[in-house]
Backbone as JSON, one array per atom type, in Angstrom:
{
  "sequence": "XXXXXXXXXXXXXXXXXXXXXXXXXXXXXXXXXXXXXXXXXXXXXXXXXXXXXXXXXXXXXXXXXXXXXXXXXXXXXXXXXXXXXXXXXXXXXXXXXXXXXXXXXXXXXXXXXXXXXXXXXXXXXXXXXXXXXXXXXXXXXXXXXXXXXXXXXXXXXXXXXXXXXXXXXXXXXXXXXXXXXXXXXXXXXXXXXXXXXXXXXXXXXXXXXXXXXXXXXXXXXXXXXXXXXXXXXXXXXXXXXXXXXXXXXXXXXXXXXXX",
  "N": [[0.93, -1.01, 0.15], [0.36, 2.06, -0.67], [2.99, 2.7, -2.15], [6.04, 3.75, -2.99], [7.81, 3.87, -5.84], [10.71, 3.3, -5.83], [13.7, 3.24, -3.24], [13.92, 6.47, -1.61], [12.58, 8.38, -3.81], [10.29, 10.58, -4.3], [7.24, 11.83, -3.11], [3.86, 11.5, -4.83], [1.24, 13.18, -5.34], [-2.22, 14.03, -4.92], [-4.01, 16.9, -4.23], [-7.52, 17.89, -3.1], [-10.14, 20.29, -3.63], [-12.84, 22.34, -3.59], [-12.64, 24.74, -3.43], [-11.24, 27.59, -5.34], [-9.01, 29.38, -4.32], [-8.14, 28.25, -1.63], [-7.48, 25.39, -3.0], [-5.11, 26.39, -4.85], [-3.76, 27.4, -2.52], [-3.07, 25.4, -1.12], [-1.65, 23.42, -3.27], [0.21, 24.79, -3.96], [1.68, 24.5, -1.23], [2.46, 22.56, -0.85], [3.96, 21.79, -2.9], [5.74, 22.87, -2.27], [6.95, 21.11, -0.2], [9.97, 19.18, 0.72], [9.82, 16.56, 0.47], [7.71, 15.69, -1.66], [7.13, 15.37, -4.63], [5.65, 15.44, -7.26], [2.75, 16.76, -7.83], [-0.86, 17.03, -7.95], [-3.95, 18.61, -8.95], [-7.4, 18.86, -7.98], [-11.0, 20.21, -8.29], [-12.78, 19.2, -7.61], [-14.51, 15.63, -6.42], [-15.53, 14.07, -8.71], [-13.33, 14.82, -10.61], [-11.03, 14.23, -9.59], [-10.96, 11.43, -9.22], [-10.95, 11.0, -11.86], [-7.61, 11.72, -12.92], [-6.76, 10.1, -10.79], [-6.98, 8.05, -12.1], [-5.57, 8.36, -14.21], [-3.23, 8.76, -13.34], [-1.29, 7.55, -11.2], [-0.96, 7.8, -7.49], [0.84, 8.6, -3.98], [-0.78, 9.68, -1.82], [-3.16, 11.4, -0.86], [-4.97, 14.78, -0.52], [-7.13, 15.9, 1.04], [-10.17, 17.84, 1.06], [-13.33, 18.2, 2.67], [-16.23, 19.07, 3.15], [-17.26, 19.48, -0.03], [-19.25, 19.81, -3.27], [-21.47, 17.13, -4.94], [-20.08, 14.26, -4.54], [-18.68, 14.11, -1.44], [-15.94, 14.83, 0.82], [-15.58, 12.48, 2.3], [-17.01, 10.81, 1.35], [-15.71, 10.33, -0.7], [-13.0, 9.23, 0.37], [-13.67, 6.85, 1.31], [-14.42, 5.75, -1.05], [-11.62, 5.52, -2.1], [-10.6, 3.94, -0.09], [-11.19, 1.42, -1.31], [-9.78, 0.81, -3.35], [-7.15, -1.27, -4.93], [-4.21, -0.99, -4.34], [-4.25, 1.5, -2.26], [-4.2, 5.01, -1.89], [-2.52, 7.15, 0.79], [-4.73, 8.81, 3.02], [-5.32, 12.52, 4.13], [-7.12, 14.51, 5.5], [-7.83, 17.69, 5.02], [-9.3, 20.29, 6.34], [-12.17, 22.84, 7.06], [-13.54, 22.14, 9.41], [-13.92, 21.05, 13.01], [-15.09, 18.96, 13.66], [-15.37, 16.28, 12.51], [-13.14, 14.63, 13.13], [-13.01, 12.01, 14.08], [-14.86, 10.56, 12.41], [-13.08, 10.53, 10.2], [-10.62, 9.44, 10.82], [-11.62, 6.58, 11.28], [-12.06, 6.12, 8.89], [-9.6, 5.31, 8.27], [-7.75, 7.61, 7.79], [-4.83, 9.21, 7.4], [-4.26, 11.65, 8.71], [-5.37, 14.34, 10.07], [-6.07, 17.72, 9.2], [-6.58, 21.14, 9.93], [-8.04, 24.1, 8.71], [-7.15, 27.81, 9.06], [-4.41, 26.22, 7.07], [-1.4, 25.39, 8.57], [1.97, 25.53, 7.99], [3.37, 24.0, 8.97], [2.24, 22.01, 10.51], [1.43, 20.94, 8.09], [3.55, 19.6, 6.83], [4.45, 17.98, 9.13], [2.36, 16.08, 9.07], [3.15, 15.2, 5.98], [5.61, 14.15, 6.87], [4.41, 11.82, 8.13], [3.44, 10.48, 6.12], [5.75, 9.57, 4.42], [7.35, 8.46, 6.88], [5.66, 5.94, 7.21], [5.22, 4.62, 4.95], [8.22, 3.96, 4.61], [8.88, 2.52, 7.05], [6.96, 0.28, 5.77], [8.44, -0.56, 3.57], [11.01, -2.05, 3.66], [10.04, -4.4, 5.02], [9.2, -7.39, 4.69], [9.34, -10.02, 5.59], [8.16, -13.14, 6.74], [8.1, -13.84, 8.8], [8.68, -11.79, 11.01], [10.61, -9.64, 13.13], [10.4, -7.23, 15.84], [12.71, -4.55, 16.66], [12.79, -3.88, 20.2], [12.99, -1.09, 22.29], [14.51, -0.68, 25.55], [15.12, 1.29, 28.32], [18.25, 1.47, 27.16], [18.57, -0.97, 26.67], [18.44, -3.53, 23.98], [15.6, -5.35, 23.11], [14.1, -8.43, 21.29], [10.99, -8.67, 19.72], [8.91, -11.07, 18.5], [6.29, -11.14, 15.77], [4.85, -12.7, 15.72], [3.99, -13.41, 18.18], [2.25, -11.25, 18.7], [-0.92, -10.29, 19.92], [-2.34, -8.06, 19.7], [-2.58, -4.48, 18.75], [-2.33, -1.53, 19.81], [-2.78, 2.15, 19.5], [-0.83, 5.07, 20.01], [-0.35, 7.83, 20.57], [2.35, 9.03, 18.14], [3.2, 6.35, 18.52], [3.1, 3.04, 18.64], [1.77, -0.11, 20.61], [2.48, -2.81, 21.19], [1.2, -5.97, 22.17], [1.39, -8.74, 24.18], [1.23, -12.36, 24.84], [3.24, -11.88, 27.16], [3.32, -9.42, 27.85], [3.4, -6.0, 27.45], [4.69, -3.65, 24.47], [6.37, -0.74, 23.34], [6.45, 0.63, 20.78], [8.28, 2.93, 17.76], [6.47, 3.16, 15.81], [3.73, 4.4, 13.47], [0.32, 3.05, 13.8], [-0.82, 2.97, 11.41], [1.19, 2.38, 9.87], [1.69, -0.4, 10.75], [-0.67, -1.61, 10.05], [-0.72, -1.81, 7.35], [1.74, -3.16, 6.78], [1.24, -6.0, 8.1], [-1.24, -6.7, 7.31], [-1.43, -8.92, 5.08], [-0.65, -10.91, 6.84], [-2.51, -11.86, 8.79], [-3.91, -9.87, 10.2], [-5.97, -7.22, 11.42], [-7.32, -3.73, 11.22], [-9.53, -3.12, 13.37], [-10.74, -0.75, 14.62], [-10.13, 2.55, 14.9], [-8.23, 2.89, 16.97], [-7.09, 0.16, 17.27], [-5.39, -2.77, 16.18], [-5.94, -6.08, 15.25], [-4.62, -9.25, 15.95], [-6.07, -11.99, 13.86], [-6.06, -14.62, 14.51], [-5.78, -14.68, 17.37], [-8.57, -14.03, 18.45], [-11.31, -14.96, 20.01], [-14.0, -14.58, 19.69], [-16.92, -12.63, 19.01], [-18.98, -9.95, 20.21], [-21.87, -8.44, 20.96], [-22.51, -5.54, 22.4], [-24.82, -3.11, 23.82], [-25.52, -0.94, 21.35], [-23.45, -1.81, 19.81], [-20.42, -3.76, 18.88], [-17.99, -5.83, 19.82], [-14.8, -7.01, 20.04], [-13.45, -10.29, 21.26], [-10.25, -11.68, 22.73], [-7.89, -13.87, 23.28], [-6.04, -14.17, 26.24], [-4.12, -11.65, 27.85], [-0.87, -10.68, 28.69], [-1.49, -10.08, 31.17], [-3.18, -11.89, 32.3], [-5.84, -11.46, 32.19], [-8.76, -11.41, 30.22], [-9.37, -10.07, 26.51], [-11.1, -7.48, 25.29], [-12.41, -5.62, 23.1], [-13.24, -2.76, 21.33], [-15.06, -2.87, 18.02], [-15.48, -0.92, 15.19], [-18.4, 0.3, 13.53], [-18.42, 0.14, 10.63], [-16.36, -2.09, 10.19], [-16.74, -4.26, 11.53], [-18.77, -6.13, 9.33], [-16.06, -6.98, 7.5], [-14.32, -7.97, 9.71], [-16.07, -10.56, 10.1], [-16.24, -11.64, 7.86], [-12.83, -11.87, 7.67], [-12.18, -13.25, 9.23], [-13.72, -15.96, 8.88], [-11.98, -16.49, 6.53], [-9.85, -16.7, 7.22], [-5.85, -16.36, 7.18], [-3.56, -19.51, 6.82], [-1.38, -19.04, 7.61], [-1.73, -17.05, 9.85], [-3.14, -18.47, 11.92], [-1.17, -20.17, 12.6], [1.1, -19.07, 13.47], [2.91, -19.12, 15.97]],
  "CA": [[-0.16, 0.03, 0.26], [0.99, 3.62, -0.69], [3.97, 2.44, -2.57], [6.81, 4.25, -3.8], [8.24, 2.74, -6.45], [11.99, 3.06, -5.4], [13.89, 3.84, -2.51], [14.3, 7.93, -2.06], [11.78, 8.34, -4.57], [9.56, 11.27, -3.7], [5.63, 11.42, -2.84], [3.31, 11.77, -5.8], [0.0, 13.76, -4.34], [-3.14, 14.61, -5.43], [-4.74, 17.67, -3.84], [-8.38, 18.2, -3.72], [-11.01, 21.24, -2.64], [-13.71, 22.86, -4.45], [-12.4, 26.37, -3.48], [-10.1, 27.57, -5.99], [-8.03, 29.95, -3.64], [-7.87, 27.19, -0.92], [-6.48, 24.71, -3.48], [-4.14, 26.95, -4.72], [-2.53, 27.62, -1.06], [-2.55, 23.65, -0.8], [-1.05, 23.27, -3.98], [1.58, 25.66, -3.53], [2.42, 24.64, 0.16], [2.52, 20.84, -0.74], [5.22, 21.45, -3.57], [7.3, 23.25, -1.27], [7.68, 20.15, 0.63], [11.06, 18.46, 0.06], [9.82, 15.12, -0.08], [6.81, 15.65, -2.66], [8.05, 15.52, -6.1], [4.47, 15.63, -8.4], [1.19, 17.41, -7.34], [-1.75, 17.29, -8.97], [-5.21, 19.34, -8.11], [-8.54, 18.52, -8.47], [-11.83, 20.84, -7.5], [-14.06, 18.02, -7.14], [-14.32, 14.29, -6.67], [-15.34, 13.47, -10.23], [-12.03, 15.08, -11.39], [-9.83, 13.74, -8.63], [-11.01, 10.03, -9.55], [-10.15, 10.72, -13.27], [-6.83, 11.78, -12.54], [-6.14, 9.03, -10.04], [-6.49, 6.85, -13.17], [-4.5, 8.57, -15.43], [-1.5, 9.47, -12.26], [-0.96, 6.92, -9.22], [-0.61, 8.66, -6.3], [1.34, 8.14, -3.04], [-1.48, 10.43, -1.2], [-4.25, 12.4, -1.46], [-4.89, 15.4, 0.55], [-8.82, 16.12, 0.88], [-11.35, 19.0, 1.84], [-14.35, 17.39, 2.96], [-17.21, 19.6, 2.34], [-17.42, 19.46, -1.44], [-20.22, 19.88, -4.17], [-21.37, 15.94, -5.17], [-19.34, 13.48, -3.6], [-17.87, 14.98, -0.23], [-14.71, 14.06, 1.02], [-15.66, 11.36, 3.8], [-17.34, 9.56, 0.74], [-14.45, 9.83, -1.93], [-12.16, 8.55, 1.21], [-14.57, 5.58, 1.27], [-13.85, 5.06, -2.29], [-10.15, 5.34, -2.13], [-9.82, 2.94, 0.7], [-11.08, 0.09, -1.98], [-8.59, 0.56, -4.53], [-5.94, -2.52, -4.88], [-3.42, 0.11, -3.6], [-5.31, 2.89, -1.73], [-3.09, 6.15, -1.49], [-2.88, 7.4, 2.15], [-5.35, 10.34, 2.75], [-4.91, 13.29, 4.72], [-8.08, 15.54, 5.39], [-7.63, 19.47, 5.18], [-10.76, 21.19, 6.63], [-12.36, 24.24, 8.5], [-14.28, 21.66, 10.59], [-13.37, 20.05, 13.49], [-16.11, 17.76, 14.13], [-15.32, 15.4, 11.69], [-12.08, 13.79, 13.08], [-13.36, 10.58, 14.38], [-15.05, 9.47, 11.01], [-11.86, 10.66, 9.71], [-9.67, 8.09, 11.24], [-12.33, 5.49, 11.33], [-11.69, 5.77, 7.54], [-7.91, 5.03, 8.04], [-6.81, 8.63, 7.65], [-3.24, 9.49, 8.11], [-3.93, 12.83, 9.22], [-6.74, 15.5, 10.22], [-5.48, 19.08, 9.24], [-7.53, 22.34, 9.84], [-7.68, 25.45, 7.92], [-6.05, 27.95, 8.03], [-3.67, 25.58, 6.95], [-0.24, 25.61, 8.95], [3.06, 24.8, 6.85], [4.76, 22.89, 10.03], [1.57, 20.67, 10.97], [1.24, 20.21, 7.0], [4.98, 18.98, 6.93], [4.36, 16.87, 9.8], [1.88, 14.97, 8.27], [3.9, 14.61, 5.05], [6.77, 13.08, 7.24], [3.86, 10.75, 8.6], [3.13, 9.57, 5.2], [6.99, 8.87, 4.78], [7.81, 7.24, 7.86], [4.94, 4.82, 6.96], [5.95, 4.07, 3.71], [9.51, 3.7, 5.14], [8.19, 1.19, 7.7], [6.12, -0.74, 5.01], [9.16, -1.63, 2.49], [11.71, -2.9, 4.13], [10.01, -5.7, 5.75], [8.6, -8.63, 4.02], [9.52, -11.56, 5.93], [6.75, -13.76, 7.37], [8.33, -14.07, 10.5], [8.9, -10.29, 11.23], [10.6, -9.42, 14.67], [10.68, -6.09, 15.77], [13.62, -4.68, 17.73], [12.28, -2.9, 20.99], [14.48, -0.33, 23.0], [13.81, 0.03, 26.61], [16.53, 1.32, 28.97], [19.38, 1.26, 26.65], [18.67, -2.61, 26.21], [17.4, -3.77, 23.02], [15.12, -6.71, 22.99], [13.33, -8.61, 19.84], [9.5, -9.34, 19.54], [8.13, -11.87, 17.04], [5.52, -10.63, 15.15], [3.92, -14.05, 15.68], [3.57, -13.7, 19.45], [1.75, -10.12, 19.33], [-2.17, -10.57, 20.02], [-3.04, -6.89, 19.31], [-1.97, -3.87, 18.91], [-3.15, -0.02, 20.23], [-2.08, 3.27, 18.89], [-0.28, 5.62, 21.38], [0.07, 8.8, 19.42], [2.84, 8.34, 16.77], [3.65, 5.24, 18.58], [2.46, 1.81, 18.76], [2.05, -0.15, 21.81], [2.59, -4.12, 20.67], [0.44, -6.85, 23.18], [2.06, -10.21, 23.67], [1.0, -13.02, 25.95], [3.79, -11.69, 28.5], [3.39, -8.07, 28.47], [3.1, -4.8, 26.19], [5.7, -3.09, 24.0], [6.45, 0.53, 22.96], [7.67, 1.2, 19.41], [7.82, 3.92, 17.18], [5.81, 3.22, 14.31], [2.11, 4.4, 13.73], [-0.78, 2.03, 13.56], [-1.28, 2.76, 10.23], [2.0, 1.39, 9.09], [1.5, -1.66, 11.01], [-1.94, -2.24, 9.62], [-0.14, -2.21, 5.96], [2.53, -4.04, 7.02], [0.58, -6.86, 8.98], [-2.81, -7.27, 6.93], [-1.38, -10.22, 4.79], [-0.22, -12.32, 8.05], [-3.39, -12.11, 9.52], [-4.21, -8.51, 11.3], [-6.93, -6.68, 10.75], [-7.74, -2.98, 12.27], [-11.09, -3.07, 13.87], [-10.97, 0.36, 15.37], [-8.94, 3.62, 14.53], [-6.98, 2.99, 18.02], [-6.9, -1.14, 17.4], [-4.98, -4.04, 15.36], [-5.96, -7.37, 16.02], [-4.27, -10.82, 15.31], [-7.38, -12.99, 13.62], [-5.82, -15.94, 15.11], [-6.12, -14.31, 18.98], [-10.06, -14.0, 17.95], [-12.04, -16.04, 20.88], [-15.51, -14.62, 19.64], [-17.46, -11.46, 19.19], [-20.04, -9.83, 21.58], [-22.83, -7.18, 21.37], [-22.56, -4.67, 23.89], [-25.61, -2.16, 23.3], [-25.7, -1.02, 19.67], [-22.09, -2.06, 19.11], [-19.67, -4.84, 18.6], [-16.67, -5.85, 20.56], [-14.44, -8.56, 19.38], [-12.84, -11.04, 22.39], [-9.29, -12.08, 22.68], [-7.5, -14.24, 24.25], [-6.04, -13.49, 27.77], [-2.87, -10.97, 27.59], [-0.06, -10.73, 30.15], [-1.69, -9.8, 32.6], [-3.35, -13.05, 32.66], [-7.28, -10.97, 31.7], [-9.27, -11.46, 28.58], [-9.17, -8.84, 26.5], [-12.44, -6.77, 24.55], [-11.36, -4.49, 22.18], [-14.18, -2.22, 20.53], [-15.18, -2.59, 16.75], [-15.97, 0.18, 14.25], [-19.33, -0.04, 12.62], [-17.53, -0.63, 9.36], [-15.44, -2.92, 10.08], [-17.87, -5.34, 11.42], [-18.57, -7.15, 8.18], [-14.99, -7.36, 7.17], [-13.72, -8.89, 10.59], [-16.55, -11.24, 10.3], [-15.28, -12.03, 6.82], [-11.51, -12.59, 7.6], [-12.03, -14.61, 10.5], [-13.92, -17.11, 8.08], [-11.2, -16.82, 5.77], [-8.15, -16.1, 7.98], [-4.96, -17.1, 5.95], [-3.45, -20.4, 7.64], [-0.03, -18.33, 8.73], [-2.16, -16.36, 11.07], [-3.48, -19.52, 12.56], [0.01, -21.34, 12.92], [2.35, -18.53, 13.59], [2.8, -18.92, 17.19]],
  "C": [[0.54, 1.04, -0.08], [2.45, 3.34, -1.07], [4.95, 3.34, -3.18], [7.67, 3.36, -4.17], [9.95, 2.43, -6.3], [12.47, 3.92, -4.42], [14.42, 5.44, -2.78], [13.64, 8.21, -3.0], [10.97, 9.41, -3.84], [8.02, 11.14, -3.91], [5.18, 11.66, -4.13], [1.78, 12.12, -5.27], [-0.97, 14.45, -4.93], [-4.0, 15.57, -3.76], [-6.25, 18.14, -3.89], [-9.19, 19.33, -2.69], [-11.45, 21.9, -3.55], [-13.32, 24.62, -4.41], [-11.29, 26.67, -3.88], [-8.87, 27.98, -5.09], [-7.65, 29.0, -2.54], [-7.17, 25.89, -1.89], [-5.45, 25.18, -4.13], [-3.09, 26.88, -3.92], [-2.31, 26.41, -1.08], [-1.6, 23.37, -1.97], [0.52, 23.32, -3.8], [2.54, 25.0, -2.22], [3.15, 22.9, -0.25], [3.93, 20.82, -1.93], [6.58, 22.51, -3.12], [7.96, 22.4, -0.39], [8.8, 19.19, -0.13], [10.77, 17.12, -0.08], [8.47, 14.9, -1.11], [7.52, 15.84, -3.91], [6.7, 15.89, -7.13], [3.66, 15.98, -7.23], [0.22, 17.64, -8.14], [-2.99, 17.75, -8.17], [-6.27, 18.94, -8.75], [-9.83, 19.72, -7.65], [-13.34, 20.29, -7.09], [-13.51, 16.42, -7.26], [-14.14, 13.72, -7.8], [-13.73, 13.57, -10.64], [-10.84, 14.75, -10.57], [-9.91, 12.3, -9.09], [-10.77, 9.81, -11.06], [-8.9, 10.78, -13.15], [-5.91, 10.79, -11.8], [-6.35, 7.82, -11.22], [-5.77, 7.16, -13.82], [-3.18, 8.65, -14.34], [-1.83, 8.6, -11.47], [-0.53, 7.67, -8.56], [-0.24, 8.12, -5.13], [0.04, 8.44, -1.75], [-2.21, 11.28, -1.42], [-4.92, 13.51, -0.3], [-6.33, 16.51, 0.22], [-9.75, 16.97, 1.89], [-12.2, 17.77, 1.88], [-15.94, 17.82, 2.56], [-17.12, 20.21, 0.53], [-18.67, 19.19, -2.31], [-20.12, 18.3, -4.44], [-20.9, 14.76, -4.16], [-18.9, 14.15, -2.51], [-16.43, 13.86, 0.0], [-15.0, 12.61, 1.6], [-16.32, 10.23, 2.3], [-16.46, 9.41, -0.32], [-13.11, 9.17, -1.12], [-12.83, 6.85, 1.02], [-13.97, 4.76, -0.1], [-12.59, 4.56, -2.69], [-9.81, 4.13, -1.41], [-10.33, 1.32, -0.03], [-10.72, -0.07, -3.01], [-7.71, -0.31, -4.04], [-5.23, -1.85, -3.89], [-3.66, 1.27, -3.09], [-4.24, 3.71, -1.43], [-3.74, 6.3, -0.03], [-3.56, 8.77, 1.71], [-5.28, 11.15, 4.19], [-6.12, 14.54, 4.79], [-7.59, 17.01, 5.65], [-8.97, 19.99, 5.0], [-10.85, 22.4, 7.53], [-12.91, 23.38, 9.27], [-13.68, 20.64, 11.1], [-13.84, 18.86, 14.41], [-16.06, 16.67, 13.39], [-14.18, 13.99, 11.66], [-12.1, 12.29, 13.19], [-13.91, 10.16, 13.04], [-14.13, 9.42, 10.29], [-11.05, 9.25, 9.64], [-10.43, 6.85, 11.08], [-11.95, 5.24, 9.78], [-10.24, 5.44, 7.11], [-7.15, 6.55, 7.63], [-5.76, 8.83, 8.43], [-3.12, 10.72, 9.45], [-5.07, 13.93, 9.41], [-6.07, 17.05, 10.18], [-6.57, 20.16, 9.19], [-7.18, 23.63, 9.21], [-8.07, 26.25, 9.0], [-5.18, 26.78, 7.97], [-2.03, 25.94, 7.59], [1.03, 25.17, 8.24], [3.87, 23.89, 7.82], [3.62, 21.99, 10.37], [1.17, 20.09, 9.3], [2.61, 19.44, 6.81], [4.98, 17.87, 7.97], [3.6, 15.83, 9.3], [2.02, 14.55, 6.93], [4.57, 13.35, 5.57], [6.03, 11.62, 7.98], [3.9, 9.43, 7.36], [4.22, 8.73, 5.03], [7.39, 8.12, 5.56], [7.13, 6.16, 7.83], [5.33, 3.92, 6.02], [7.14, 3.58, 3.9], [9.63, 2.43, 5.9], [7.92, 0.21, 6.83], [7.13, -1.29, 4.18], [10.18, -2.35, 2.54], [11.54, -4.73, 4.52], [8.72, -6.76, 5.28], [8.33, -9.8, 4.53], [8.48, -11.8, 6.79], [7.04, -14.12, 8.78], [9.13, -12.98, 11.4], [9.41, -10.73, 12.7], [11.1, -7.71, 14.51], [11.14, -5.51, 17.33], [12.61, -3.26, 18.81], [13.42, -2.21, 21.85], [13.98, 0.12, 24.28], [14.78, 0.08, 27.95], [18.05, 1.31, 28.78], [19.52, -0.01, 26.29], [17.52, -3.06, 25.17], [16.74, -5.27, 23.27], [14.34, -6.77, 21.86], [11.86, -9.1, 20.04], [9.18, -9.59, 18.36], [6.92, -11.15, 16.81], [4.06, -11.81, 15.92], [3.38, -14.27, 17.18], [2.74, -12.18, 19.66], [0.24, -10.57, 18.76], [-3.15, -9.4, 19.35], [-2.31, -5.71, 19.12], [-2.52, -2.41, 19.14], [-2.3, 1.1, 19.74], [-1.86, 3.98, 20.21], [0.17, 6.75, 20.6], [0.67, 8.5, 18.27], [3.55, 7.11, 17.24], [2.59, 4.15, 18.49], [2.57, 0.85, 19.9], [1.71, -1.86, 21.53], [2.08, -5.0, 22.32], [0.8, -7.77, 22.87], [1.81, -11.08, 24.91], [2.15, -12.89, 27.18], [4.0, -10.57, 28.97], [3.05, -7.15, 27.25], [4.67, -3.97, 25.68], [5.83, -1.67, 23.48], [7.02, 0.55, 21.91], [6.99, 2.38, 18.64], [7.84, 3.72, 16.05], [4.4, 3.3, 14.33], [1.65, 3.17, 13.5], [-0.87, 1.5, 12.13], [-0.15, 2.03, 9.59], [1.7, -0.09, 9.44], [0.55, -2.63, 10.48], [-1.51, -2.53, 8.01], [0.63, -3.15, 5.72], [2.0, -5.49, 7.02], [-0.76, -7.16, 8.26], [-2.49, -8.46, 6.37], [-1.04, -11.5, 5.47], [-1.18, -11.89, 8.78], [-4.04, -11.37, 10.37], [-4.93, -7.97, 10.5], [-7.12, -5.11, 11.53], [-9.08, -2.98, 12.57], [-11.35, -1.81, 14.71], [-10.0, 1.24, 14.68], [-7.66, 3.26, 15.73], [-6.57, 1.07, 18.1], [-6.52, -2.19, 16.36], [-5.13, -5.31, 16.18], [-5.08, -8.84, 15.45], [-5.66, -11.72, 15.1], [-7.29, -14.34, 14.73], [-5.87, -15.92, 16.76], [-7.4, -14.24, 19.42], [-10.53, -15.28, 18.77], [-13.6, -15.71, 20.38], [-15.84, -13.15, 19.49], [-18.8, -11.28, 19.88], [-20.71, -8.55, 21.73], [-22.84, -6.6, 22.57], [-23.93, -3.24, 23.37], [-25.89, -2.05, 21.69], [-24.3, -1.23, 19.0], [-21.75, -3.17, 19.59], [-18.45, -4.95, 19.37], [-16.04, -7.15, 20.3], [-13.23, -9.13, 20.98], [-11.54, -11.71, 22.03], [-8.75, -12.77, 23.67], [-6.76, -13.49, 25.72], [-4.26, -13.0, 27.09], [-1.85, -10.86, 28.61], [-0.15, -10.63, 31.32], [-2.6, -11.0, 32.9], [-5.45, -12.86, 32.16], [-7.24, -11.24, 30.34], [-9.28, -10.13, 28.01], [-10.69, -8.69, 25.48], [-12.01, -5.9, 24.25], [-13.05, -3.99, 21.17], [-13.95, -2.43, 18.89], [-16.09, -1.38, 15.96], [-17.18, -0.2, 13.61], [-18.75, -0.6, 11.47], [-17.13, -1.27, 9.45], [-15.74, -3.99, 10.77], [-17.97, -7.09, 10.36], [-17.25, -7.89, 8.17], [-14.27, -8.59, 8.24], [-14.67, -10.46, 10.39], [-15.87, -11.99, 8.93], [-13.99, -12.55, 6.9], [-11.59, -13.4, 8.45], [-12.65, -16.15, 10.21], [-12.79, -17.66, 7.25], [-9.76, -16.36, 6.07], [-6.99, -16.78, 7.63], [-4.26, -17.98, 7.18], [-2.34, -19.6, 8.31], [-0.74, -17.74, 9.88], [-2.79, -17.42, 12.31], [-2.32, -20.07, 13.32], [1.19, -20.64, 13.27], [2.45, -18.05, 15.17], [3.94, -19.25, 18.09]]
}
């Protein structure tokens, strides 16, 4: 996902905003970022989709309130792509962040756009892609540093992962470990190994799932006991319930046996 063709290549991005002054400013600021090499602009979702067919991009910087398809709807379409681009929302509205992250957004920037916040969002995309590229080993080992000592956590021992700011906390049968890897990067790296992001804050190993339970109007996923010996229950976003059920039925063999 979000693949840059070669190491060191600069990002290809698309900016989408129906207001021309805002679009022009966003394109200008994106072109000033040293990590970005190619910038396209679109003033509506239809034009954006047409450009995406002609010009593969690594990331889309997207307004929310637009005529026709709005930004949230467009992001939903992008998530269905075989190789979906990273999505960063750029909006004047501060009340849609939860929905944005439920859609897998990398970042959520508020207008008026500050250059340093844009630079931070770009850096997150670059860091995520850098984390994805080198790790294809089905028995991946994650180095963890604590108090100057480096230990190694096997992915096959991780039952679930939670977001912790720009970090992720890996939970295993013996404890938890904080690593400087965004949850979005682990989501992309580990999906084919039997992990699924069930919520904006949680990634779970399908082999560790013992069941699903309805709580009120929501759903929780039940996991094997963690290092404390307690069973774990995590909320599942409504939009992820169907995929979780499908993935549990068709979980890849390595997800069940890598222990």
